[in-house]
Short mmCIF file of C-alpha atoms and ligand atoms in Angstrom, two decimals:
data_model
loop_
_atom_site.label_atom_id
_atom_site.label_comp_id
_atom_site.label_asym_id
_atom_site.label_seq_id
_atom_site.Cartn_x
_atom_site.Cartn_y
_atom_site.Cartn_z
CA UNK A 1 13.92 11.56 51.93
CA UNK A 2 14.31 12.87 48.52
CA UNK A 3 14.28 16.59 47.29
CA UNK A 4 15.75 16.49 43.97
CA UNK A 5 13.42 18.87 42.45
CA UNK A 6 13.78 22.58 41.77
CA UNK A 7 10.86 23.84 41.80
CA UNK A 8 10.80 27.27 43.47
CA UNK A 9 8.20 29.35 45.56
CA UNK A 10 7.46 31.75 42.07
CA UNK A 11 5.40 28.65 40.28
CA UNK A 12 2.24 28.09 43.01
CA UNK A 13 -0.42 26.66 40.84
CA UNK A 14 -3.39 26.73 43.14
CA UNK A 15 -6.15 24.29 41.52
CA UNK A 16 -9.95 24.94 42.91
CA UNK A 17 -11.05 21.44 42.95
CA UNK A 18 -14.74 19.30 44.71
CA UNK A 19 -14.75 16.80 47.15
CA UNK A 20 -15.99 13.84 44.02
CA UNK A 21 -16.46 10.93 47.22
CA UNK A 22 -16.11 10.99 50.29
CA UNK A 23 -15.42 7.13 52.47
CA UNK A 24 -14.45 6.14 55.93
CA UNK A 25 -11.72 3.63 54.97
CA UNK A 26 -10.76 3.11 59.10
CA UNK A 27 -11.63 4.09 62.48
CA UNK A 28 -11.28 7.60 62.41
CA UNK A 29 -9.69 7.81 58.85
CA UNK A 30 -12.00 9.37 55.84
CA UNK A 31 -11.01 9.43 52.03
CA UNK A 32 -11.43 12.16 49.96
CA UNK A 33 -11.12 11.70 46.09
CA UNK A 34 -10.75 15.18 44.73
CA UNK A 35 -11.58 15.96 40.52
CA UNK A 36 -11.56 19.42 38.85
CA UNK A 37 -15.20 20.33 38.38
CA UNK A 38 -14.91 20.03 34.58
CA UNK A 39 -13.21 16.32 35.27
CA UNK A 40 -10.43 17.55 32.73
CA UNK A 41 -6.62 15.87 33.40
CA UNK A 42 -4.70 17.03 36.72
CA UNK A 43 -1.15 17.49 37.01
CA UNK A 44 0.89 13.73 36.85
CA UNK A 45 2.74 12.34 39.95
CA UNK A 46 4.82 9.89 41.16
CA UNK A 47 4.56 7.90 44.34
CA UNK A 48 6.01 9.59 46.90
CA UNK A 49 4.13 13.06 46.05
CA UNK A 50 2.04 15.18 48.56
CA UNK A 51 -0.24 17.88 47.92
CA UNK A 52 -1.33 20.73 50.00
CA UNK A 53 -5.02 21.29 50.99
CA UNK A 54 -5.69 24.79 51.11
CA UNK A 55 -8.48 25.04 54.29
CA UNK A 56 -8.37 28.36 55.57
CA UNK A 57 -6.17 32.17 55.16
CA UNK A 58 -3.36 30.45 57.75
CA UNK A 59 -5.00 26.97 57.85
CA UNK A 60 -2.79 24.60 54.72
CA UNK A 61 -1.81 21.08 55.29
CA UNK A 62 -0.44 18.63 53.21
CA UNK A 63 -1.34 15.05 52.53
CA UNK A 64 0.19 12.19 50.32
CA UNK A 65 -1.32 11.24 47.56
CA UNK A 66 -2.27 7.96 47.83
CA UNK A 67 -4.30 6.74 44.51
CA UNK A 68 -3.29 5.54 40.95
CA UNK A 69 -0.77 7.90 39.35
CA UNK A 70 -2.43 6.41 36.00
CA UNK A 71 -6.16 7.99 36.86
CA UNK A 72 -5.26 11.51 35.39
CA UNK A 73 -8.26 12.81 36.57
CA UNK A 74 -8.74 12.14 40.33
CA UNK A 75 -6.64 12.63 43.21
CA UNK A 76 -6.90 10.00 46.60
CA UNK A 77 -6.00 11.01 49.80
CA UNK A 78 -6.82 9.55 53.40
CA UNK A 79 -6.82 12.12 56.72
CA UNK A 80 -6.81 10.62 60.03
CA UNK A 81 -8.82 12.95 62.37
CA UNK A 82 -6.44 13.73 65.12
CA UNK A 83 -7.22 14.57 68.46
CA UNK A 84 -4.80 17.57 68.98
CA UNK A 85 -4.58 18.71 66.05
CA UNK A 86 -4.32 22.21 64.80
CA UNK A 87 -7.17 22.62 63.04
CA UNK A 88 -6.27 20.50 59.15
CA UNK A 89 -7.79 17.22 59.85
CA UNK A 90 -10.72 18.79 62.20
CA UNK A 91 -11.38 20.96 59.07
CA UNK A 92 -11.26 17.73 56.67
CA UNK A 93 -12.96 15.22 58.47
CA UNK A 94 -15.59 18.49 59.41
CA UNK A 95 -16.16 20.68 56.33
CA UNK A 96 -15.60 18.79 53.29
CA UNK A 97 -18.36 16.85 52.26
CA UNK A 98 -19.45 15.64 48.84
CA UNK A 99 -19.41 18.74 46.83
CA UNK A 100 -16.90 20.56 48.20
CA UNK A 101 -15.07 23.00 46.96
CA UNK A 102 -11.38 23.02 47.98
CA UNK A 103 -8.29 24.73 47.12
CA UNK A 104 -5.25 22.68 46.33
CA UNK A 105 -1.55 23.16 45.51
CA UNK A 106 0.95 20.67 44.43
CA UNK A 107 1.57 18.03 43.62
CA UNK A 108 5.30 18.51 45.24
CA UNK A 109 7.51 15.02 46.00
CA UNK A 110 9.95 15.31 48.55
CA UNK A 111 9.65 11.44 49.18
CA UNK A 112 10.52 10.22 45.75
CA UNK A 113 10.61 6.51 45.26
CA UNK A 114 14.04 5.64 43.48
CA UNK A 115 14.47 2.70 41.17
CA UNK A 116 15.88 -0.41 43.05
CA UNK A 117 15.64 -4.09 42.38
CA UNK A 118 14.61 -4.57 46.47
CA UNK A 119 12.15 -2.84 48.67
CA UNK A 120 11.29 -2.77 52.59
CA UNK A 121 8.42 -0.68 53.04
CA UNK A 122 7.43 0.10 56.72
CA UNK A 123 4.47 1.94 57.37
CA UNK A 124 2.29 3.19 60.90
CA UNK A 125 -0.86 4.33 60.93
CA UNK A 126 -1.81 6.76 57.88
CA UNK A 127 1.97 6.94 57.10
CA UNK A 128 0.40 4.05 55.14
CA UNK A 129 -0.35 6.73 51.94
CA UNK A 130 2.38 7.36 50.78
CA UNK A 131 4.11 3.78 51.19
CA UNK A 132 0.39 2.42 49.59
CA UNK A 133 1.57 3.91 46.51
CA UNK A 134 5.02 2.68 46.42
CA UNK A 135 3.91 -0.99 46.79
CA UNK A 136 1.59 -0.16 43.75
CA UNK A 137 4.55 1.51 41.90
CA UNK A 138 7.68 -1.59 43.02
CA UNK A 139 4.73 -4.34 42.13
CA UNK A 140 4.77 -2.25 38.87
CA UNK A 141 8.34 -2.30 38.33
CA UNK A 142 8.69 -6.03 39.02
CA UNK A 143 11.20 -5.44 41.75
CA UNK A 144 11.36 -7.77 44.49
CA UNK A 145 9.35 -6.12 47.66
CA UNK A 146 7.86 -6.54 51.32
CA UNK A 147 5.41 -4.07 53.25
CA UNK A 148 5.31 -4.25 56.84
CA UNK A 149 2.29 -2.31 58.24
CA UNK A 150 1.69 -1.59 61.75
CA UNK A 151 -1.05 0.45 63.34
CA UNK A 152 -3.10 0.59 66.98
CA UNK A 153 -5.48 -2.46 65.89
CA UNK A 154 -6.89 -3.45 62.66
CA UNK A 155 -10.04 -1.63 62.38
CA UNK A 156 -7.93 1.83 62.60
CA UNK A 157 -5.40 0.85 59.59
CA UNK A 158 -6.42 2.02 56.52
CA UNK A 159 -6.32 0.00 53.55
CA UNK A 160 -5.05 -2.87 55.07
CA UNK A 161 -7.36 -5.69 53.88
CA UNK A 162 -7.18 -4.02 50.27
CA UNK A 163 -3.40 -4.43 50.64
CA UNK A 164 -3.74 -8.66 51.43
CA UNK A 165 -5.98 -8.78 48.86
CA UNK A 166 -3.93 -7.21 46.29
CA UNK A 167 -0.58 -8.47 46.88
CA UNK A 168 -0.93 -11.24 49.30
CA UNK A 169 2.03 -12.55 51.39
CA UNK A 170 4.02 -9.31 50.42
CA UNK A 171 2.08 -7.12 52.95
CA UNK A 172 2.77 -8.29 56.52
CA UNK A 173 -0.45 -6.35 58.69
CA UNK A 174 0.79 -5.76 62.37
CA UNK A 175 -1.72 -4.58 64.38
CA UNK A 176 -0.21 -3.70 67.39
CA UNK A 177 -2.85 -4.92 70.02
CA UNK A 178 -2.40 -8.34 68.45
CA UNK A 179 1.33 -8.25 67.77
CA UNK A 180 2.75 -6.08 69.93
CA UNK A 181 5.60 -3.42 68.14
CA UNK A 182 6.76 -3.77 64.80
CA UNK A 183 9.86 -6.59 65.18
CA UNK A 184 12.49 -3.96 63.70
CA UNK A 185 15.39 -6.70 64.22
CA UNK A 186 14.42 -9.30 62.35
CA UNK A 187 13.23 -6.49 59.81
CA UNK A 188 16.29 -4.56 59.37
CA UNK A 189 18.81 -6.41 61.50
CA UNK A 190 21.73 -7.12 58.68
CA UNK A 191 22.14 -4.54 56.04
CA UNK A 192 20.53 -5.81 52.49
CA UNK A 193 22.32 -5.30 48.96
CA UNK A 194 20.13 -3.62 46.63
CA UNK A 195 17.89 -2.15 48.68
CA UNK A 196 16.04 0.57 49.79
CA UNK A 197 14.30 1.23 52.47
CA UNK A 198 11.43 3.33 52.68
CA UNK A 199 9.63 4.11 56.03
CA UNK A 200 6.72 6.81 56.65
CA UNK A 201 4.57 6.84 60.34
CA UNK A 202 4.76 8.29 63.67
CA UNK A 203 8.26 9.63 65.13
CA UNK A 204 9.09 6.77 67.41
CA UNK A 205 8.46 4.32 64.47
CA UNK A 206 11.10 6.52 62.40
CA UNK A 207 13.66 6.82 64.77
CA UNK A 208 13.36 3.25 65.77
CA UNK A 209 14.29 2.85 62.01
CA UNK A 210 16.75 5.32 61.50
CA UNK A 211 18.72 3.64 64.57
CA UNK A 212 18.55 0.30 62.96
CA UNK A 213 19.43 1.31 59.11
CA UNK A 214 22.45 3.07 61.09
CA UNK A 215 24.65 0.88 59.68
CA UNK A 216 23.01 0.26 56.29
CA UNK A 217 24.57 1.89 53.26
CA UNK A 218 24.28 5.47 52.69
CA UNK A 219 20.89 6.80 51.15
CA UNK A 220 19.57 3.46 51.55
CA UNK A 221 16.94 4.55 53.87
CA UNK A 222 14.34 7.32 52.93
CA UNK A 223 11.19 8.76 55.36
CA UNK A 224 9.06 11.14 55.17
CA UNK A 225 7.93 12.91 58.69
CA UNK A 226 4.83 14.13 59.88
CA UNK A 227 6.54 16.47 62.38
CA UNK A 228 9.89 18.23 62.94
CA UNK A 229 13.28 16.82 64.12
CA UNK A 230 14.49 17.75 67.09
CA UNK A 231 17.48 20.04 66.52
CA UNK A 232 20.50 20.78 69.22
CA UNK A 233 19.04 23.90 71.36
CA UNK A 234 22.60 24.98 71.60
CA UNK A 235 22.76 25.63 67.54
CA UNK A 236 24.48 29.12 66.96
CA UNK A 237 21.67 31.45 65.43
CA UNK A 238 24.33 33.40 64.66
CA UNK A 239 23.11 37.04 62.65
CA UNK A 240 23.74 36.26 58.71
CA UNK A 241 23.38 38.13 54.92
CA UNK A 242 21.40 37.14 52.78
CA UNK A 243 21.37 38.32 48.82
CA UNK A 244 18.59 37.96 46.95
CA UNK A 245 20.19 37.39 43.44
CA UNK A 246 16.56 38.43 41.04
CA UNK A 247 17.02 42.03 42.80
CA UNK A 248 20.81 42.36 43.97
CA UNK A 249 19.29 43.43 47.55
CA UNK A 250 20.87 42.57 50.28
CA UNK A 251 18.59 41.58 53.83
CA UNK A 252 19.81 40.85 57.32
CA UNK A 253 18.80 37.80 59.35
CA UNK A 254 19.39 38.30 62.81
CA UNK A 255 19.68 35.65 65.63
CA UNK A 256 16.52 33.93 65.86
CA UNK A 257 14.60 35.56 63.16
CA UNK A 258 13.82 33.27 59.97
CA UNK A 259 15.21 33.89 56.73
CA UNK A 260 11.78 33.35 55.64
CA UNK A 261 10.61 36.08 58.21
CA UNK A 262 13.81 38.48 57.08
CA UNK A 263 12.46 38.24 53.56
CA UNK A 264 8.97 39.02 54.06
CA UNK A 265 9.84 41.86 55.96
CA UNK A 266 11.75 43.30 53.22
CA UNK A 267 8.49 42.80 50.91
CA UNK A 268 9.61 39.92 49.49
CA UNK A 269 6.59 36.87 48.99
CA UNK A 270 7.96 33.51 49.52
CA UNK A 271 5.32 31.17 49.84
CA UNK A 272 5.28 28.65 52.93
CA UNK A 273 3.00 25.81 54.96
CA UNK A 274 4.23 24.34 57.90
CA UNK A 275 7.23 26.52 58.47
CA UNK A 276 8.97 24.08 60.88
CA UNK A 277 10.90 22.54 57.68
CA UNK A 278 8.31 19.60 57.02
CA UNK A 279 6.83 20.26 54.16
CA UNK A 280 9.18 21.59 51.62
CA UNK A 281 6.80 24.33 50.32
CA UNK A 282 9.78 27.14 51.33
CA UNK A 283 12.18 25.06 49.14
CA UNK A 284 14.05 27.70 48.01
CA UNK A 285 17.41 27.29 45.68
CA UNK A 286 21.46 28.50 47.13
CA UNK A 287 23.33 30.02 44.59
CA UNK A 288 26.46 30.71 46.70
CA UNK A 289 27.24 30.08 50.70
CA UNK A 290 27.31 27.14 52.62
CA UNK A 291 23.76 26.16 54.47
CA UNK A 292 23.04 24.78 58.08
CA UNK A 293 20.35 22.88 57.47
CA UNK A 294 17.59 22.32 60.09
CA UNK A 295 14.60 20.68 58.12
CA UNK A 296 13.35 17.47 58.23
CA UNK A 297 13.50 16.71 54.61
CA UNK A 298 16.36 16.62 53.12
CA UNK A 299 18.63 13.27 52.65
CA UNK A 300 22.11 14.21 53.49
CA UNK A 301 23.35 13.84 49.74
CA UNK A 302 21.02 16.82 49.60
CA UNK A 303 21.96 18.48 52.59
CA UNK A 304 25.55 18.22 51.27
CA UNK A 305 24.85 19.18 47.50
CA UNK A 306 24.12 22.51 49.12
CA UNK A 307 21.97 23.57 46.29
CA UNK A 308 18.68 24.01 48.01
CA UNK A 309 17.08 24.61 51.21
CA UNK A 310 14.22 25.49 53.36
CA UNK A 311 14.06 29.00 54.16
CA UNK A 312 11.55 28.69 56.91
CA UNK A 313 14.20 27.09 59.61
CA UNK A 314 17.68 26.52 58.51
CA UNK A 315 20.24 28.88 58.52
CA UNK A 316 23.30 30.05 56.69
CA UNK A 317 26.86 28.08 58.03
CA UNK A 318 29.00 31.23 56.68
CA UNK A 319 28.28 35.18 56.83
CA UNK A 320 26.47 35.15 53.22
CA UNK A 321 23.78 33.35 51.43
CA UNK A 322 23.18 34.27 48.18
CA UNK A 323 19.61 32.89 47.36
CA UNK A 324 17.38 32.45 43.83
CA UNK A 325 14.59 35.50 45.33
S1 FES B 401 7.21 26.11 55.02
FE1 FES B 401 7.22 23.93 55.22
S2 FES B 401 9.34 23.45 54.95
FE2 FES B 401 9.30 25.59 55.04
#
């Protein structure tokens, strides 16, 4: 997954936008196209890009953005209602009707699609929003690409017939009570020059990925998760520094406190989500010290470029951080 921007926690732009349509587009899955109430132009994007939905005082969840970058004054996105969850899609699929009004941040893009002359898109379920608009964007750049899209049964996969009908024999629609689990091996059996692989859905699907790309070239593979990685439990939490470089203070992390949570407590805002290193809104930018990185993120180009990280789970690797706060 890609993180290569540098935006910080001090630029929140929080847009109050309405609810311009509201569509079931699956079983279970509703659409939401979101406008300013004025119509005027909202911020660009590229595929890849998520914004946060602002439901409640603790209550923000993100979704990808999933219409035409081009349409300037609309944002598309799809939220499955999941049984479970804790509390984003109940409030979605619940309280936003036609009419709406709903806070927004973003857009952020911590799933950029990079230029390539091959794609293999894999999508499950509504990881199908993000990947939707990276078949739009590779059909755009002429590049040669495939989408394989799985999901429980038909009627619960979003978009899928607008997918046939738009591209035709590139999308391959799995359902899985008809076909069974998405045939990985033939997918991604022998590494491909020139291409990337992109891959957003359930954890299972992307680690059944991950463990077939293993041998694929570095950074050819890129996902985007819906929920944390499972980090070793025996980790060292050791206690750390950390400086915060705009005000020359110094603040202690101790074992198992946050360095989001050390911050705060020192009266320090740094603006979070999910804070279990899924959603990048902590993104927060190293100037000196060496990070151990526990997100679920970052690509490990980024992870070794040292020059950002998410405040909200990882950790410093040496005694002192020195951090842009
Ligand atoms: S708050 Fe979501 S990654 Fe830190």
């Amino acid at each position: 997954m890609s993180c290569s921007s540098k935006e910080t926690h001090t630029v929140v732009v929080e847009l109050d936008l309405v609810v311009h349509r509201r569509r079931v587009v699956a079983e279970g899955v509703v659409e939401l196209t979101l406008r300013r109430q004025d119509g005027a132009a909202l911020p660009s994007w590229e595929a890849g890009a998520h914004i946060d939905l602002v439901l409640g005082p603790d209550l923000v969840r993100q979704y990808s953005l999933c219409g035409d970058p081009a349409d300037r004054c609309s944002w598309r996105i799809a939220v499955l209602r999941e049984h479970g969850s804790r509390g984003g899609s109940a409030a979605v699929h619940g309280e936003l009707a036609e009419g709406s009004q709903v806070g927004v941040r973003g857009p952020r893009n911590h799933f950029r699609f990079e230029p390539s002359r091959r794609y293999v898109l894999i999508a499950g379920g509504i990881g199908i929003t993000p990947i939707m608009a990276m078949a739009a964007a590779a059909d755009d750049r002429g590049a040669d690409w495939s989408l394989t899209y799985g999901g429980r049964t038909r009627a619960s996969m979003a978009y899928a017939s607008d997918l046939r009908d738009r591209y035709g024999a590139r999308v391959d629609l799995r359902p899985q009570d008809e076909f069974g689990l998405l045939d990985l091996d033939s997918l991604l059996g022998e590494p491909a020059g020139d291409t990337l692989v992109y891959c957003c859905g359930p954890e299972p699907l992307l680690e059944a990925v991950e463990k077939r790309c293993a041998g694929w070239p570095r950074g050819a593979l890129h996902v985007e998760r819906f929920s944390p990685k499972e980090f070793d439990a025996q980790a060292s939490d050791h206690p750390f520094e950390v400086v915060l470089a705009r005000s020359g203070r110094t603040v202690m992390v101790s074992s198992g406190q946050s360095i989001l949570s050390a911050v705060r407590e020192a009266g320090v805002q740094v603006l979070s989500s999910c804070e279990e290193g899924t959603c990048g809104t902590c993104e927060t930018t190293v100037l000196a010290g060496e990070v151990d990185h526990r997100d679920s993120l970052l690509s490990e180009e980024e992870r070794a470029a040292g020059e950002t990280m998410m405040v909200c789970v990882s950790r410093a690797a040496c005694a002192k951080l020195t951090l842009d706060l």
